[in-house]
Every structure is written in structure tokens, then in C-alpha cells.
Tab-separated table of C-alpha atoms in Angstrom:
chain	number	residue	atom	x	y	z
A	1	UNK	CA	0.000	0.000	0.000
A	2	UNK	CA	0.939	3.417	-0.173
A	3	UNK	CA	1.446	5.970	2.411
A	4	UNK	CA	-1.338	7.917	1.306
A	5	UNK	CA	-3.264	4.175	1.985
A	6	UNK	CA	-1.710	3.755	4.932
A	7	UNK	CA	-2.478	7.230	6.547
A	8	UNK	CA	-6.176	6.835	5.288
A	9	UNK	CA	-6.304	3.571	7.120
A	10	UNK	CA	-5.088	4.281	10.179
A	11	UNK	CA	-7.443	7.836	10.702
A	12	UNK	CA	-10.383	5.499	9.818
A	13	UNK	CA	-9.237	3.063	11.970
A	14	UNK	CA	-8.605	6.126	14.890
A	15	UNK	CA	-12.141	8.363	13.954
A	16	UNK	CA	-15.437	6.592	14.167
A	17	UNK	CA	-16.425	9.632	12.325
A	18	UNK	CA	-13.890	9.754	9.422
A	19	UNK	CA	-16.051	8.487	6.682
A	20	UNK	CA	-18.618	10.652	7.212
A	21	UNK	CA	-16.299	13.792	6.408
A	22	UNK	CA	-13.485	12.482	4.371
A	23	UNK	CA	-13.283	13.601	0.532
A	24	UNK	CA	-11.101	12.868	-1.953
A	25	UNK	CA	-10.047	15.195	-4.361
A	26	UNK	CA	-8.172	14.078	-7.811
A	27	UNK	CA	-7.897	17.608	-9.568
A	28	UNK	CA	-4.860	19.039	-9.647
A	29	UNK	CA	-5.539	22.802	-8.475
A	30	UNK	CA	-8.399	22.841	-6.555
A	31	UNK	CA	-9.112	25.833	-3.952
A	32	UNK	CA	-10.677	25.185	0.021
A	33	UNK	CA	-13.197	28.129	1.297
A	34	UNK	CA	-14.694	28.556	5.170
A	35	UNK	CA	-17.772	29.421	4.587
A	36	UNK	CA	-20.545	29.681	7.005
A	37	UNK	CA	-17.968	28.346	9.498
A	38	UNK	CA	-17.263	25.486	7.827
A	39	UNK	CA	-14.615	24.369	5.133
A	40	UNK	CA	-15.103	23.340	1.875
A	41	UNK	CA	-13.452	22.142	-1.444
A	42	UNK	CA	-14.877	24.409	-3.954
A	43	UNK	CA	-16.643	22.377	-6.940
A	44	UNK	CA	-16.521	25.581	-9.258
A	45	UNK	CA	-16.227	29.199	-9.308
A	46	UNK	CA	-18.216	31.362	-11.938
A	47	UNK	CA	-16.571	34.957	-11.591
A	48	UNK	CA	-19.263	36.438	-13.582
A	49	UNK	CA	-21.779	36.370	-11.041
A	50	UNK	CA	-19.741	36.063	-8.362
A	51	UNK	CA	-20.719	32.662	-7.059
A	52	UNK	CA	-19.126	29.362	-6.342
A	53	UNK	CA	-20.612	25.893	-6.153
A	54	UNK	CA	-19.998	23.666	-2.820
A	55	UNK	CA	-20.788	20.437	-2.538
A	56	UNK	CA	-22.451	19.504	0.830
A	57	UNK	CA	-24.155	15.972	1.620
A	58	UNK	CA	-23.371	15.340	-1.491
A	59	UNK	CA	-25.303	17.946	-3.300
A	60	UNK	CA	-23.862	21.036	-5.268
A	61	UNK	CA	-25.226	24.024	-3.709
A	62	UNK	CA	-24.450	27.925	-5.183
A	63	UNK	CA	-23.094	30.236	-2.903
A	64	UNK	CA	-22.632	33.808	-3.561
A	65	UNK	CA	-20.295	36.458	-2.566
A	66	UNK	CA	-17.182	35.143	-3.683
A	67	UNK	CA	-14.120	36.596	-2.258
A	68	UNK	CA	-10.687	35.017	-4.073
A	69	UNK	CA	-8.607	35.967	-0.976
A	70	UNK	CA	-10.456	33.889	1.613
A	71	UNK	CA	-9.353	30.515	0.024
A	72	UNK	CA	-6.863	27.956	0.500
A	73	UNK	CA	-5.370	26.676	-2.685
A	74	UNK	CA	-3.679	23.355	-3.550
A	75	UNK	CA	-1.620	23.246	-6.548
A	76	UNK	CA	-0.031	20.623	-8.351
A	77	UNK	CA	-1.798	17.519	-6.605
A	78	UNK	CA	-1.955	13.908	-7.714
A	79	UNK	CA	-4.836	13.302	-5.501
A	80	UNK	CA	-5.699	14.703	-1.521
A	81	UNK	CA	-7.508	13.792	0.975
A	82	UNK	CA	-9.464	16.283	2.557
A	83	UNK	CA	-10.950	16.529	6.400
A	84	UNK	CA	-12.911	19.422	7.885
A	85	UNK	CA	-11.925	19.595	11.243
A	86	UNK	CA	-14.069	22.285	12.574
A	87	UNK	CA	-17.390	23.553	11.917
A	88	UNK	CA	-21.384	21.713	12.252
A	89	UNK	CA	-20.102	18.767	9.455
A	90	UNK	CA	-16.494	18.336	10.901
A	91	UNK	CA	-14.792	15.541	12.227
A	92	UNK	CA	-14.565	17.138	15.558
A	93	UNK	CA	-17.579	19.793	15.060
A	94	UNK	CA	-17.689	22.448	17.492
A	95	UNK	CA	-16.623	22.676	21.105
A	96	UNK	CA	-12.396	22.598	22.015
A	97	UNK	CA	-10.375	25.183	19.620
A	98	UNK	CA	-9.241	23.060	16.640
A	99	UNK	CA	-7.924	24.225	12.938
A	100	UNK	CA	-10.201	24.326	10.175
A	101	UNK	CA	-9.383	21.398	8.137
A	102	UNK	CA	-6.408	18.787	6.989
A	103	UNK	CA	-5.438	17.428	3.805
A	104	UNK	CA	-2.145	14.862	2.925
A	105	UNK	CA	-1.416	13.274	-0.194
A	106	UNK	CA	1.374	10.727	-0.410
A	107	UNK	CA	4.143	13.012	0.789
A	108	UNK	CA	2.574	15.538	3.628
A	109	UNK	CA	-0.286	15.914	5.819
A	110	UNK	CA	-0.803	19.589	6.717
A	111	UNK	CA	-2.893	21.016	9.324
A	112	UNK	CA	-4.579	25.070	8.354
A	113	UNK	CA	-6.266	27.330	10.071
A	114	UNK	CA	-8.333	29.637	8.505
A	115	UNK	CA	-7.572	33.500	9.937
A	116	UNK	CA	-8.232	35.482	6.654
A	117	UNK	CA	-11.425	37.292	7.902
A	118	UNK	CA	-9.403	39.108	10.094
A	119	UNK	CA	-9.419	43.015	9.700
A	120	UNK	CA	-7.973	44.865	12.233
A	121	UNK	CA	-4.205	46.017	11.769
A	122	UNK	CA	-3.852	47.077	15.131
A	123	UNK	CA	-0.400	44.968	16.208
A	124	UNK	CA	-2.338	43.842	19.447
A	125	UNK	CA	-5.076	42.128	16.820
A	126	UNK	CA	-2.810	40.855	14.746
A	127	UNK	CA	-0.765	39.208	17.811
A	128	UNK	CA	-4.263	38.034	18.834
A	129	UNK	CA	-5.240	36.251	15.600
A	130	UNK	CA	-2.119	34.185	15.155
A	131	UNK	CA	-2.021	33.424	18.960
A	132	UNK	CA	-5.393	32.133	18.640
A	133	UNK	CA	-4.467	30.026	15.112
A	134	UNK	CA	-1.238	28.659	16.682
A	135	UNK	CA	-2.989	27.624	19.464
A	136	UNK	CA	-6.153	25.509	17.157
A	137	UNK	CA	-2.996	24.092	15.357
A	138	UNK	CA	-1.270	23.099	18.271
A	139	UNK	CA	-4.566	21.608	20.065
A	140	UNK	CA	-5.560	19.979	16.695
A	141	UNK	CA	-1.989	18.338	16.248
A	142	UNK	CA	-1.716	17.072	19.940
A	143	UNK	CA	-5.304	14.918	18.881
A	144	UNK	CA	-3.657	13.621	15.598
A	145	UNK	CA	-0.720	12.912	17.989
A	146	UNK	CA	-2.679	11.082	20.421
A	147	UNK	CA	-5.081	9.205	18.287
A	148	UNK	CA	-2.479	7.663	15.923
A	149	UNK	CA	0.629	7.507	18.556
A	150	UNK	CA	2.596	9.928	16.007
A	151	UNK	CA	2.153	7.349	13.730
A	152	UNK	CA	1.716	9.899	10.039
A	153	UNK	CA	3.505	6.327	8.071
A	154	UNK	CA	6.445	8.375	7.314
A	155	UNK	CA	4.612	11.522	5.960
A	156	UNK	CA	5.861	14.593	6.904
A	157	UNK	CA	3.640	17.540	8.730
A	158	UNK	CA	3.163	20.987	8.001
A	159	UNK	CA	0.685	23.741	9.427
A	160	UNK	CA	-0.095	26.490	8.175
A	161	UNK	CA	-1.764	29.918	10.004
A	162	UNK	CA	-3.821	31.784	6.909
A	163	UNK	CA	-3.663	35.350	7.105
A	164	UNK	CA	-5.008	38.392	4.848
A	165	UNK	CA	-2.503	39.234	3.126
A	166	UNK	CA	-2.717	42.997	4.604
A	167	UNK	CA	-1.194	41.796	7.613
A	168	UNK	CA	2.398	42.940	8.191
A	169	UNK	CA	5.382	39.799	8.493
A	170	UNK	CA	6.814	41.465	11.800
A	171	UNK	CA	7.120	39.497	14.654
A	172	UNK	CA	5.886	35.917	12.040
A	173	UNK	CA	9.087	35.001	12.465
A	174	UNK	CA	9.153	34.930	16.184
A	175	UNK	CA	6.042	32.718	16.066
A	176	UNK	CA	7.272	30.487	13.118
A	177	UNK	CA	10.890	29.578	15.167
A	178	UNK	CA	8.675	29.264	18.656
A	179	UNK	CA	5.841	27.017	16.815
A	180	UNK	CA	9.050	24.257	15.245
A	181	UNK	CA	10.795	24.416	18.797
A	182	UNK	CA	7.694	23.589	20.337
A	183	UNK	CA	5.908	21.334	17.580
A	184	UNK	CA	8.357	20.276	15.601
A	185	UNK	CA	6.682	21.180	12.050
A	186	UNK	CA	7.139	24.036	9.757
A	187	UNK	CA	4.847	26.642	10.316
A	188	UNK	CA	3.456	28.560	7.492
A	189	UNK	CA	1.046	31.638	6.719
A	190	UNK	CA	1.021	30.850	3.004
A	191	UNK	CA	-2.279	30.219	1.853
A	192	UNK	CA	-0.889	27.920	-1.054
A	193	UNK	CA	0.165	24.310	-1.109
A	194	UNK	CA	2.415	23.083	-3.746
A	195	UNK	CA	2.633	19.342	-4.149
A	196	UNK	CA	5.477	17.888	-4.793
């Protein structure tokens, strides 16, 4: 089997809930959107109208109001598997502070947090918002540790903090170098995954 096989196996095997949330997505550039508190792989985009089509229980639905700098974008894939984490239809639905969704192909599994809402540039908000993010990474990743013993068959983890990109890189790298100490994976605010 593959990793990507083996990984699938043993989150099934760890969540009773995994099959009721787990997608899998064979496009190569496909883009992931919170919407309504929830995330999503987005089906379609018609920029014309300004709408995008979700799929949810298995049914397209249109959604309007769509804003290209409040996604999540995977390039370059040879096939993902995708997990909401948060949110009414997640694996973990609402209660503890956990990151938006996961995804991992045959090479990574990467944990992201959605923060791109996020308005203020005050430097207190801003220190706020990736505090918060670090910390639903951190909570979601000590789960993931738990439930599979740090058992990821040999894939290697990434996270990754969204932010708008009006938000100012001072003091990231403080966060970034505190986040690997502490975690051991690469933290990221890029809001773009390229597979390998």
C-alpha cells in the first residue's frame, strides 16, 4: 500500500467519524473556502456572477459572494484527501479550539487554520489572531498525535496559520521559530500548497 493508503487507514481506523467527512479530491488545483464556518473544497467558481458551487451531503449548492482571498489553494496535486476539522459537518464539530481542516497526499499531511477574515491592523489584533491560530494548530496536532501515537507512516507535517494578506510579516518570524521548537513542524502563513 501506499502511504497515502496507509495514513487513510489508520485515521479510519482512529475516527469513528472519518467516513462521514473524508473527501477525496483528484484535480490538480483545486481551492478550500470557510464558509458559514465550515470548510469546503470548492466544486466551481463562476466569476461572472460572483458565485461558487460547494458540494455539501453530497449535493452542489451555489453560494454567492465570492471573495478570491479567503481561500486555500492546492496546486499541483496527484490526488488529496481532505478533512474538515471544525465547523457543524467536521470531524470534531464544534466545542475545544481546533484548525479548520487537513489534507495529505502521499508526501505531507498539513494542518490550516483559517484567519483570513481578520481586519484589524492594530499589532495587538494581529498578535491576537495568530495566537489564537497557533494555538487551534497546536490543540488539533496534539489529537492527531494522540489518536495515531505519532504514527503519520512516514509523511511529513506541516501547518499552516492563513492570514489576509494585509497583515504585516513582523514578529511571524518569532512565532514560526517558537511554533518548530515547540511542535516540531514548519509553520506557514502561506495560503498555497504546492505538491510535490
Amino acid at each position: 500500500m501506499s502511504k497515502f493508503e496507509d495514513i487513510k487507514e489508520n485515521l479510519l481506523n482512529s475516527f469513528d467519524k472519518l467516513n462521514e467527512v473524508l473527501e477525496i479530491e483528484l484535480r490538480d488545483n483545486f481551492s478550500i473556502i470557510d464558509h458559514k464556518g465550515q470548510s469546503f473544497i470548492i466544486v466551481s467558481i463562476d466569476y461572472e456572477n460572483n458565485t461558487f458551487i460547494i458540494r455539501q451531503n453530497g449535493q452542489n449548492s451555489i453560494e454567492s459572494n465570492f471573495d478570491s482571498t479567503k481561500l486555500f489553494n492546492i496546486e499541483n496535486a496527484k490526488g488529496i484527501a481532505f478533512i474538515p476539522i471544525d465547523g457543524k459537518k467536521g470531524l470534531l464539530g464544534f466545542g475545544d479550539s481546533y484548525c479548520d481542516f487537513i489534507f495529505f497526499d502521499d508526501n505531507n499531511l498539513c494542518f490550516v487554520e483559517f484567519k483570513l477574515n481578520a481586519i484589524s491592523l492594530a499589532e495587538r489584533a494581529i498578535r491576537k489572531n495568530r495566537k489564537k491560530a497557533i494555538s487551534q494548530l497546536k490543540n488539533t496536532i496534539a489529537l492527531f498525535d494522540k489518536k495515531l501515537s505519532k504514527n503519520y507512516e512516514g509523511l511529513e507535517l506541516e501547518a499552516y496559520a492563513c492570514e489576509p494578506k494585509i497583515y504585516p510579516d513582523d514578529g511571524w518570524e518569532d512565532f514560526r521559530i517558537a511554533f518548530l521548537e515547540e511542535v516540531g513542524i514548519l509553520l506557514f502563513k502561506e495560503n498555497t500548497k504546492i505538491c510535490k
